mmCIF file of C-alpha atoms in Angstrom:
data_model
loop_
_atom_site.group_PDB
_atom_site.id
_atom_site.type_symbol
_atom_site.label_atom_id
_atom_site.label_comp_id
_atom_site.label_asym_id
_atom_site.label_seq_id
_atom_site.Cartn_x
_atom_site.Cartn_y
_atom_site.Cartn_z
ATOM 1 C CA MET A 1 119.408 92.095 134.539
ATOM 2 C CA PHE A 2 120.189 88.536 133.465
ATOM 3 C CA ARG A 3 118.764 88.821 129.931
ATOM 4 C CA SER A 4 122.104 89.342 128.244
ATOM 5 C CA GLN A 5 123.802 86.772 130.465
ATOM 6 C CA LEU A 6 121.235 84.149 129.419
ATOM 7 C CA SER A 7 121.814 85.089 125.781
ATOM 8 C CA ARG A 8 125.531 84.577 126.231
ATOM 9 C CA LEU A 9 124.891 81.193 127.831
ATOM 10 C CA SER A 10 122.635 79.965 125.028
ATOM 11 C CA LEU A 11 124.994 81.123 122.291
ATOM 12 C CA CYS A 12 127.923 79.497 123.988
ATOM 13 C CA ALA A 13 126.065 76.262 124.643
ATOM 14 C CA ALA A 14 125.264 75.960 120.942
ATOM 15 C CA ALA A 15 128.900 76.558 120.037
ATOM 16 C CA ILE A 16 130.201 74.012 122.496
ATOM 17 C CA GLY A 17 127.844 71.361 121.215
ATOM 18 C CA ALA A 18 128.435 67.924 122.631
ATOM 19 C CA LEU A 19 131.533 68.903 124.612
ATOM 20 C CA THR A 20 130.979 68.953 128.341
ATOM 21 C CA ILE A 21 131.992 71.752 130.639
ATOM 22 C CA ALA A 22 134.174 69.382 132.623
ATOM 23 C CA ALA A 23 136.061 68.336 129.523
ATOM 24 C CA LEU A 24 136.606 71.925 128.503
ATOM 25 C CA ALA A 25 137.947 72.778 131.941
ATOM 26 C CA ILE A 26 140.558 70.057 131.573
ATOM 27 C CA ALA A 27 141.387 70.737 127.918
ATOM 28 C CA PRO A 28 140.465 74.338 127.134
ATOM 29 C CA SER A 29 138.648 74.910 123.849
ATOM 30 C CA ARG A 30 139.646 77.416 121.225
ATOM 31 C CA ALA A 31 138.514 80.890 122.111
ATOM 32 C CA ALA A 32 136.081 82.788 119.938
ATOM 33 C CA GLU A 33 139.009 85.016 118.987
ATOM 34 C CA GLU A 34 142.395 83.385 118.586
ATOM 35 C CA ALA A 35 145.394 84.863 120.361
ATOM 36 C CA VAL A 36 148.010 86.310 118.020
ATOM 37 C CA ILE A 37 151.714 86.663 118.761
ATOM 38 C CA ILE A 38 152.643 90.258 117.933
ATOM 39 C CA PRO A 39 155.732 92.443 118.313
ATOM 40 C CA ALA A 40 156.066 94.806 121.252
ATOM 41 C CA PRO A 41 155.343 98.484 120.545
ATOM 42 C CA ALA A 42 158.269 100.388 119.063
ATOM 43 C CA ILE A 43 157.092 103.501 120.908
ATOM 44 C CA ASP A 44 156.059 103.265 124.549
ATOM 45 C CA ALA A 45 155.061 105.686 127.269
ATOM 46 C CA LYS A 46 157.765 107.110 129.491
ATOM 47 C CA GLU A 47 157.979 105.586 132.933
ATOM 48 C CA ALA A 48 156.020 107.773 135.305
ATOM 49 C CA ASP A 49 155.770 108.045 139.066
ATOM 50 C CA GLY A 50 152.720 106.706 140.806
ATOM 51 C CA ILE A 51 149.862 104.487 139.711
ATOM 52 C CA GLN A 52 148.611 105.128 136.171
ATOM 53 C CA THR A 53 145.252 104.422 134.522
ATOM 54 C CA ALA A 54 144.360 102.807 131.206
ATOM 55 C CA VAL A 55 140.802 102.255 129.957
ATOM 56 C CA ILE A 56 140.127 99.806 127.146
ATOM 57 C CA ALA A 57 137.153 98.014 125.598
ATOM 58 C CA GLY A 58 137.316 94.704 123.769
ATOM 59 C CA GLY A 59 134.037 92.857 123.933
ATOM 60 C CA CYS A 60 132.396 91.480 127.062
ATOM 61 C CA PHE A 61 134.163 92.974 130.053
ATOM 62 C CA TRP A 62 134.187 89.694 131.981
ATOM 63 C CA GLY A 63 137.092 88.299 129.975
ATOM 64 C CA VAL A 64 138.926 91.594 129.585
ATOM 65 C CA GLN A 65 138.887 92.128 133.334
ATOM 66 C CA GLY A 66 139.948 88.529 133.915
ATOM 67 C CA VAL A 67 143.019 88.839 131.710
ATOM 68 C CA TYR A 68 144.330 91.939 133.444
ATOM 69 C CA GLN A 69 143.577 90.533 136.872
ATOM 70 C CA HIS A 70 146.146 87.873 135.987
ATOM 71 C CA THR A 71 148.678 90.441 134.747
ATOM 72 C CA ALA A 72 151.647 91.397 136.916
ATOM 73 C CA GLY A 73 151.915 95.098 137.693
ATOM 74 C CA VAL A 74 148.156 95.648 137.517
ATOM 75 C CA VAL A 75 146.906 97.075 140.810
ATOM 76 C CA SER A 76 143.229 96.778 139.903
ATOM 77 C CA ALA A 77 141.017 95.972 136.918
ATOM 78 C CA VAL A 78 137.396 97.079 137.176
ATOM 79 C CA SER A 79 134.581 96.278 134.752
ATOM 80 C CA GLY A 80 132.426 99.216 133.731
ATOM 81 C CA TYR A 81 131.189 101.539 131.039
ATOM 82 C CA SER A 82 132.739 104.366 129.052
ATOM 83 C CA GLY A 83 131.609 106.515 126.143
ATOM 84 C CA GLY A 84 128.144 107.499 127.332
ATOM 85 C CA THR A 85 126.464 109.443 130.098
ATOM 86 C CA LYS A 86 126.114 108.769 133.803
ATOM 87 C CA ALA A 87 122.356 108.356 133.448
ATOM 88 C CA SER A 88 122.773 105.489 130.978
ATOM 89 C CA ALA A 89 125.655 103.726 132.739
ATOM 90 C CA SER A 90 123.740 100.614 133.759
ATOM 91 C CA TYR A 91 123.864 97.107 132.359
ATOM 92 C CA ASP A 92 120.197 96.984 131.386
ATOM 93 C CA LEU A 93 120.543 100.152 129.303
ATOM 94 C CA VAL A 94 124.022 99.509 127.892
ATOM 95 C CA SER A 95 122.929 96.039 126.729
ATOM 96 C CA GLY A 96 120.527 97.708 124.300
ATOM 97 C CA GLY A 97 123.454 99.128 122.336
ATOM 98 C CA ASN A 98 122.061 102.662 122.112
ATOM 99 C CA THR A 99 123.766 104.468 125.006
ATOM 100 C CA GLY A 100 127.134 105.213 123.420
ATOM 101 C CA HIS A 101 128.777 103.205 126.181
ATOM 102 C CA ALA A 102 131.168 100.355 125.599
ATOM 103 C CA GLU A 103 131.704 97.582 128.109
ATOM 104 C CA ALA A 104 135.122 98.735 129.258
ATOM 105 C CA VAL A 105 137.738 97.940 131.876
ATOM 106 C CA GLU A 106 139.624 100.487 133.933
ATOM 107 C CA ILE A 107 143.158 99.264 134.603
ATOM 108 C CA LYS A 108 145.246 100.797 137.367
ATOM 109 C CA TYR A 109 148.863 99.809 136.958
ATOM 110 C CA ASP A 110 152.344 100.390 138.304
ATOM 111 C CA PRO A 111 154.461 101.745 135.403
ATOM 112 C CA LYS A 112 157.607 100.496 137.126
ATOM 113 C CA LYS A 113 156.323 96.947 136.695
ATOM 114 C CA ILE A 114 154.366 97.122 133.429
ATOM 115 C CA SER A 115 154.246 99.753 130.734
ATOM 116 C CA TYR A 116 151.281 101.213 128.899
ATOM 117 C CA GLY A 117 152.642 99.676 125.713
ATOM 118 C CA LYS A 118 152.713 96.214 127.279
ATOM 119 C CA ILE A 119 149.101 96.648 128.368
ATOM 120 C CA LEU A 120 148.224 97.431 124.748
ATOM 121 C CA GLN A 121 150.275 94.505 123.473
ATOM 122 C CA ILE A 122 148.257 92.154 125.678
ATOM 123 C CA PHE A 123 145.072 93.916 124.556
ATOM 124 C CA PHE A 124 145.796 93.376 120.863
ATOM 125 C CA SER A 125 147.268 89.895 121.306
ATOM 126 C CA VAL A 126 145.129 87.877 123.713
ATOM 127 C CA VAL A 127 142.212 90.032 124.919
ATOM 128 C CA HIS A 128 140.236 90.291 121.674
ATOM 129 C CA ASP A 129 140.245 90.455 117.894
ATOM 130 C CA PRO A 130 141.021 94.108 117.088
ATOM 131 C CA THR A 131 139.964 93.714 113.449
ATOM 132 C CA GLN A 132 136.321 93.433 114.521
ATOM 133 C CA LEU A 133 134.812 96.775 115.500
ATOM 134 C CA ASN A 134 131.401 96.012 116.985
ATOM 135 C CA ARG A 135 131.623 92.300 117.599
ATOM 136 C CA GLN A 136 133.591 89.863 119.705
ATOM 137 C CA GLY A 137 132.701 86.182 119.591
ATOM 138 C CA PRO A 138 128.954 85.733 120.109
ATOM 139 C CA ASP A 139 128.442 89.334 121.272
ATOM 140 C CA VAL A 140 127.330 91.893 118.696
ATOM 141 C CA GLY A 141 126.697 95.612 119.108
ATOM 142 C CA THR A 142 128.434 98.921 119.696
ATOM 143 C CA GLN A 143 128.646 98.129 123.403
ATOM 144 C CA TYR A 144 131.138 95.398 122.504
ATOM 145 C CA ARG A 145 133.291 97.611 120.305
ATOM 146 C CA SER A 146 137.060 97.621 120.224
ATOM 147 C CA ALA A 147 138.231 100.905 121.701
ATOM 148 C CA ILE A 148 141.049 102.577 123.570
ATOM 149 C CA PHE A 149 140.020 105.480 125.778
ATOM 150 C CA PHE A 150 143.218 107.486 126.093
ATOM 151 C CA ALA A 151 143.705 109.553 129.232
ATOM 152 C CA ASN A 152 146.337 111.937 127.809
ATOM 153 C CA ASP A 153 148.273 112.856 124.680
ATOM 154 C CA GLU A 154 151.051 110.378 125.419
ATOM 155 C CA GLN A 155 148.645 107.453 125.594
ATOM 156 C CA LYS A 156 147.070 108.592 122.343
ATOM 157 C CA LYS A 157 150.487 108.834 120.680
ATOM 158 C CA VAL A 158 151.528 105.369 121.847
ATOM 159 C CA ALA A 159 148.227 103.795 120.760
ATOM 160 C CA GLU A 160 148.231 105.469 117.333
ATOM 161 C CA ALA A 161 151.836 104.492 116.693
ATOM 162 C CA TYR A 162 151.250 100.903 117.771
ATOM 163 C CA ILE A 163 148.192 100.473 115.563
ATOM 164 C CA ALA A 164 150.160 101.854 112.611
ATOM 165 C CA GLN A 165 153.069 99.533 113.446
ATOM 166 C CA LEU A 166 150.880 96.426 113.598
ATOM 167 C CA ASN A 167 149.015 97.333 110.424
ATOM 168 C CA ALA A 168 152.293 97.938 108.581
ATOM 169 C CA ALA A 169 153.600 94.574 109.766
ATOM 170 C CA LYS A 170 150.379 92.932 108.516
ATOM 171 C CA VAL A 171 150.080 90.983 111.732
ATOM 172 C CA TYR A 172 146.380 90.414 111.078
ATOM 173 C CA ARG A 173 144.531 89.455 107.914
ATOM 174 C CA LYS A 174 142.480 92.643 108.110
ATOM 175 C CA PRO A 175 143.289 96.184 109.315
ATOM 176 C CA ILE A 176 142.832 97.001 112.977
ATOM 177 C CA ALA A 177 139.386 98.468 113.591
ATOM 178 C CA THR A 178 140.028 99.697 117.140
ATOM 179 C CA LYS A 179 138.799 103.236 117.727
ATOM 180 C CA LEU A 180 140.640 105.804 119.826
ATOM 181 C CA ASP A 181 138.511 108.091 121.963
ATOM 182 C CA LYS A 182 139.470 110.606 124.615
ATOM 183 C CA LEU A 183 138.550 109.310 128.052
ATOM 184 C CA ASP A 184 135.770 111.339 129.589
ATOM 185 C CA VAL A 185 134.418 109.362 132.528
ATOM 186 C CA PHE A 186 134.596 105.695 133.473
ATOM 187 C CA TYR A 187 131.641 104.282 135.397
ATOM 188 C CA ALA A 188 132.136 101.078 137.388
ATOM 189 C CA ALA A 189 129.671 98.311 136.531
ATOM 190 C CA GLU A 190 127.329 96.650 138.979
ATOM 191 C CA ALA A 191 128.877 94.528 141.729
ATOM 192 C CA TYR A 192 127.710 91.233 140.206
ATOM 193 C CA HIS A 193 129.900 91.881 137.140
ATOM 194 C CA GLN A 194 133.096 92.317 139.138
ATOM 195 C CA ASP A 195 135.498 89.341 139.352
ATOM 196 C CA TYR A 196 133.013 87.437 137.199
ATOM 197 C CA LEU A 197 135.527 85.109 135.594
ATOM 198 C CA THR A 198 136.960 84.064 138.954
ATOM 199 C CA LEU A 199 133.547 83.618 140.549
ATOM 200 C CA HIS A 200 132.044 81.643 137.652
ATOM 201 C CA PRO A 201 134.898 79.638 136.084
ATOM 202 C CA ASN A 202 132.602 76.848 134.890
ATOM 203 C CA GLN A 203 129.897 78.956 133.297
ATOM 204 C CA PRO A 204 129.738 77.909 129.600
ATOM 205 C CA TYR A 205 130.286 81.445 128.261
ATOM 206 C CA ILE A 206 133.359 81.900 130.469
ATOM 207 C CA VAL A 207 134.712 78.434 129.662
ATOM 208 C CA PHE A 208 134.426 78.842 125.916
ATOM 209 C CA ASN A 209 135.222 82.514 125.402
ATOM 210 C CA ASP A 210 137.329 83.701 128.319
ATOM 211 C CA ILE A 211 139.294 80.907 129.986
ATOM 212 C CA PRO A 212 141.310 80.379 126.762
ATOM 213 C CA LYS A 213 142.408 84.029 127.019
ATOM 214 C CA ILE A 214 143.900 83.342 130.435
ATOM 215 C CA HIS A 215 145.738 80.323 129.053
ATOM 216 C CA ALA A 216 147.002 82.417 126.134
ATOM 217 C CA LEU A 217 148.224 85.128 128.510
ATOM 218 C CA LYS A 218 150.127 82.532 130.519
ATOM 219 C CA LYS A 219 151.665 81.022 127.391
ATOM 220 C CA ILE A 220 152.492 84.136 125.355
ATOM 221 C CA PHE A 221 153.218 86.567 128.183
ATOM 222 C CA ALA A 222 154.709 84.228 130.768
ATOM 223 C CA ASP A 223 156.830 86.992 132.302
ATOM 224 C CA ASN A 224 153.733 89.128 132.845
ATOM 225 C CA TYR A 225 151.432 86.403 134.123
ATOM 226 C CA ILE A 226 150.440 85.877 137.753
ATOM 227 C CA GLU A 227 148.512 82.814 138.888
ATOM 228 C CA LYS A 228 146.541 84.479 141.678
ATOM 229 C CA PRO A 229 144.204 87.153 140.253
ATOM 230 C CA THR A 230 144.093 90.676 141.652
ATOM 231 C CA LEU A 231 140.415 90.926 142.516
ATOM 232 C CA VAL A 232 138.054 93.820 143.097
ATOM 233 C CA GLY A 233 136.398 92.142 146.077
ATOM 234 C CA ASN A 234 137.120 89.184 148.313
ATOM 235 C CA ALA A 235 135.876 86.841 145.641
ATOM 236 C CA LYS A 236 135.814 83.114 146.129
ATOM 237 C CA ALA A 237 135.620 80.888 143.112
ATOM 238 C CA THR A 238 132.513 78.731 142.774
ATOM 239 C CA ASN A 239 132.447 75.600 140.669
#
């Protein structure tokens, strides 16, 4: 189960080079995908009653989960799989890239505190590079694809309009490659993947690829940032 994790570690170690983990923790390195300041969506979902759900995929779910766990209005952010079957919803199988699953994150949020459009703005701005379809940083394969799994027609409308808006504004050098798929089922990932960023803040992969996303969230979306993460379990950070 640690095969892909070891791969991520080796790739990251090569990228970091002579820099030490301690130095990176003090002065965060550039992320594999740079954050981009983008306009808010011109069309957003109507404020609804009760907790709502958004499911997105943007590379390794460790960093995606970590970003939304530091986002105000998010009730929970769970790492998991979407796009494939229940039988193939396991890390060992998904890592092969042939299951149809993407490493995804299910976000439960309070629409009175954060909108669906704001969640997408953070997704396109600091979570990942939406111009890369099946790659984010050192991770390559369909399981790392950029995707929005819309739960209803309104989410689909907002996502389609926002992608068109950002492409028209030429915010990125290349067109957005993010795919929109109707949400079927979301399967939570294994327990050891939950709260991974918080539990392993000094792991080289996390330091190089994911911690900069948290810093970017704090800088670009200061009004939406919370210092204490909303965790899945009673996680305690280990250094």
